[in-house]
Amino acid sequence: AQKITQTQPGMFVQEKEAVTLDCTYDTSDPSYGLFWYKQPSSGEMIFLIYQGSYDQQNATEGRYSLNFQKARKSANLVISASQLGDSAMYFCAMRERGGGGNKLTFGTGTQLKVEL
Amino acid sequence: NAGVMQNPRHLVRRRGQEARLRCSPMKGHSHVYWYRQLPEEGLKFMVYLQKENIIDESGMPKERFSAEFPKEGPSILRIQQVVRGDSAAYFCASTPGQGANTGELFFGEGSRLTVL
């Protein structure tokens, strides 16, 4: 079974609109962390947001928020007020406590295109 | 405040040659991770190292691949007798250590290997 599943290979959104990128995960570890990274066309990996499995509130970082639904094992990324510069590949990732150090398992990504 | 430095950024090798990729972690970071990203795919964990120790190499191919992180100097990912299937982007990431902050991985800009 896939540990991290991103079912949307590509998404389009109009500038200034909000968009939700889906991520579901699978783990039996009670302690885990969920991450979102952005990869623009230049290729670098940019950390966006983190959610711990025991965090009571959904994480927010500026225009990014994480819709964490623990019972459903989902950790969707919400980008509000989309900008042209948000066009990029977005990866969801998970760290399990049973794993080595801070090893992350990544999903296959969602390509987001922001249009005028 | 230099981030994770990887070099070379681009490397071209012919089949059968050796590729050496270098990674200098962020200042103060002692844990290094190597990931591989095949075209159109997410990042796959390869190996996790601390100074002079390989902690987890569960993602490393059994043959031709090796990694080290010596006491002095950068971490090296070495690929011997490269084949076309080794063409990928290789990312290095570092963290201060286990349990530090959220465990966010700080990524370098990647080294893109092309095997002719």
PDB file of C-alpha atoms in Angstrom, chain B residues 2-78:
ATOM      1  CA  ALA B   2      24.674  29.197   3.377  1.00  0.00           C
ATOM      2  CA  GLY B   3      22.097  26.510   2.852  1.00  0.00           C
ATOM      3  CA  VAL B   4      22.733  22.961   1.773  1.00  0.00           C
ATOM      4  CA  MET B   5      25.279  23.061  -1.031  1.00  0.00           C
ATOM      5  CA  GLN B   6      25.352  20.417  -3.709  1.00  0.00           C
ATOM      6  CA  ASN B   7      27.764  20.074  -6.577  1.00  0.00           C
ATOM      7  CA  PRO B   8      27.915  19.613  -9.375  1.00  0.00           C
ATOM      8  CA  ARG B   9      24.487  20.951 -10.298  1.00  0.00           C
ATOM      9  CA  HIS B  10      24.633  19.094 -13.594  1.00  0.00           C
ATOM     10  CA  LEU B  11      26.732  16.076 -14.456  1.00  0.00           C
ATOM     11  CA  VAL B  12      26.910  14.159 -17.709  1.00  0.00           C
ATOM     12  CA  ARG B  13      28.466  10.712 -17.795  1.00  0.00           C
ATOM     13  CA  ARG B  14      28.730   7.945 -20.369  1.00  0.00           C
ATOM     14  CA  ARG B  15      27.580   4.466 -19.509  1.00  0.00           C
ATOM     15  CA  GLY B  16      30.164   2.653 -17.414  1.00  0.00           C
ATOM     16  CA  GLN B  17      31.726   5.779 -15.928  1.00  0.00           C
ATOM     17  CA  GLU B  18      31.597   6.839 -12.304  1.00  0.00           C
ATOM     18  CA  ALA B  19      29.547   9.698 -10.884  1.00  0.00           C
ATOM     19  CA  ARG B  20      30.405  11.466  -7.643  1.00  0.00           C
ATOM     20  CA  LEU B  21      27.937  13.866  -6.117  1.00  0.00           C
ATOM     21  CA  ARG B  22      28.877  16.068  -3.202  1.00  0.00           C
ATOM     22  CA  CYS B  23      26.793  17.611  -0.456  1.00  0.00           C
ATOM     23  CA  SER B  24      27.790  20.075   2.232  1.00  0.00           C
ATOM     24  CA  PRO B  25      25.058  20.311   4.868  1.00  0.00           C
ATOM     25  CA  MET B  26      23.930  23.526   6.453  1.00  0.00           C
ATOM     26  CA  LYS B  27      26.204  24.883   9.138  1.00  0.00           C
ATOM     27  CA  GLY B  28      25.523  23.134  12.396  1.00  0.00           C
ATOM     28  CA  HIS B  29      23.763  20.191  10.756  1.00  0.00           C
ATOM     29  CA  SER B  30      25.199  16.755  11.335  1.00  0.00           C
ATOM     30  CA  HIS B  31      22.584  14.576   9.646  1.00  0.00           C
ATOM     31  CA  VAL B  32      22.457  14.093   5.889  1.00  0.00           C
ATOM     32  CA  TYR B  33      19.893  12.382   3.693  1.00  0.00           C
ATOM     33  CA  TRP B  34      20.113  11.527   0.007  1.00  0.00           C
ATOM     34  CA  TYR B  35      17.037  11.257  -2.181  1.00  0.00           C
ATOM     35  CA  ARG B  36      16.614  10.396  -5.854  1.00  0.00           C
ATOM     36  CA  GLN B  37      13.960  11.863  -8.108  1.00  0.00           C
ATOM     37  CA  LEU B  38      13.339  10.111 -11.404  1.00  0.00           C
ATOM     38  CA  PRO B  39      11.661  12.166 -14.146  1.00  0.00           C
ATOM     39  CA  GLU B  40       7.995  12.851 -13.415  1.00  0.00           C
ATOM     40  CA  GLU B  41       8.179  11.130 -10.026  1.00  0.00           C
ATOM     41  CA  GLY B  42       8.418  12.034  -6.354  1.00  0.00           C
ATOM     42  CA  LEU B  43      11.523  11.815  -4.240  1.00  0.00           C
ATOM     43  CA  LYS B  44      12.647   8.387  -3.085  1.00  0.00           C
ATOM     44  CA  PHE B  45      14.771   7.983   0.033  1.00  0.00           C
ATOM     45  CA  MET B  46      18.176   6.451  -0.521  1.00  0.00           C
ATOM     46  CA  VAL B  47      20.362   6.789   2.558  1.00  0.00           C
ATOM     47  CA  TYR B  48      20.666   8.590   5.890  1.00  0.00           C
ATOM     48  CA  LEU B  49      24.073   9.359   7.339  1.00  0.00           C
ATOM     49  CA  GLN B  50      25.595  11.003  10.331  1.00  0.00           C
ATOM     50  CA  LYS B  51      29.266  11.885  10.548  1.00  0.00           C
ATOM     51  CA  GLU B  52      31.259   8.724   9.801  1.00  0.00           C
ATOM     52  CA  ASN B  53      28.179   6.515  10.123  1.00  0.00           C
ATOM     53  CA  ILE B  54      25.545   5.144   7.786  1.00  0.00           C
ATOM     54  CA  ILE B  55      22.354   5.020   9.819  1.00  0.00           C
ATOM     55  CA  ASP B  56      19.826   3.798   7.258  1.00  0.00           C
ATOM     56  CA  GLU B  57      20.631   2.662   3.729  1.00  0.00           C
ATOM     57  CA  SER B  58      17.399   0.841   3.075  1.00  0.00           C
ATOM     58  CA  GLY B  59      16.746   2.831  -0.102  1.00  0.00           C
ATOM     59  CA  MET B  60      20.147   2.311  -1.691  1.00  0.00           C
ATOM     60  CA  PRO B  61      20.443  -0.075  -4.620  1.00  0.00           C
ATOM     61  CA  LYS B  62      22.514  -3.071  -3.546  1.00  0.00           C
ATOM     62  CA  GLU B  63      25.138  -2.650  -6.219  1.00  0.00           C
ATOM     63  CA  ARG B  64      27.112   0.257  -7.673  1.00  0.00           C
ATOM     64  CA  PHE B  65      25.842   2.851  -5.167  1.00  0.00           C
ATOM     65  CA  SER B  66      27.666   3.956  -2.042  1.00  0.00           C
ATOM     66  CA  ALA B  67      27.579   6.931   0.275  1.00  0.00           C
ATOM     67  CA  GLU B  68      29.829   8.376   2.920  1.00  0.00           C
ATOM     68  CA  PHE B  69      29.903  11.331   5.273  1.00  0.00           C
ATOM     69  CA  PRO B  70      33.452  11.657   6.583  1.00  0.00           C
ATOM     70  CA  LYS B  71      34.479  13.471   9.721  1.00  0.00           C
ATOM     71  CA  GLU B  72      35.842  16.286   7.582  1.00  0.00           C
ATOM     72  CA  GLY B  73      34.395  17.369   4.280  1.00  0.00           C
ATOM     73  CA  PRO B  74      31.163  16.876   2.386  1.00  0.00           C
ATOM     74  CA  SER B  75      28.977  13.843   2.073  1.00  0.00           C
ATOM     75  CA  ILE B  76      29.601  11.924  -1.152  1.00  0.00           C
ATOM     76  CA  LEU B  77      27.159   9.815  -3.134  1.00  0.00           C
ATOM     77  CA  ARG B  78      29.085   7.600  -5.525  1.00  0.00           C
TER      78      ARG B  78
END
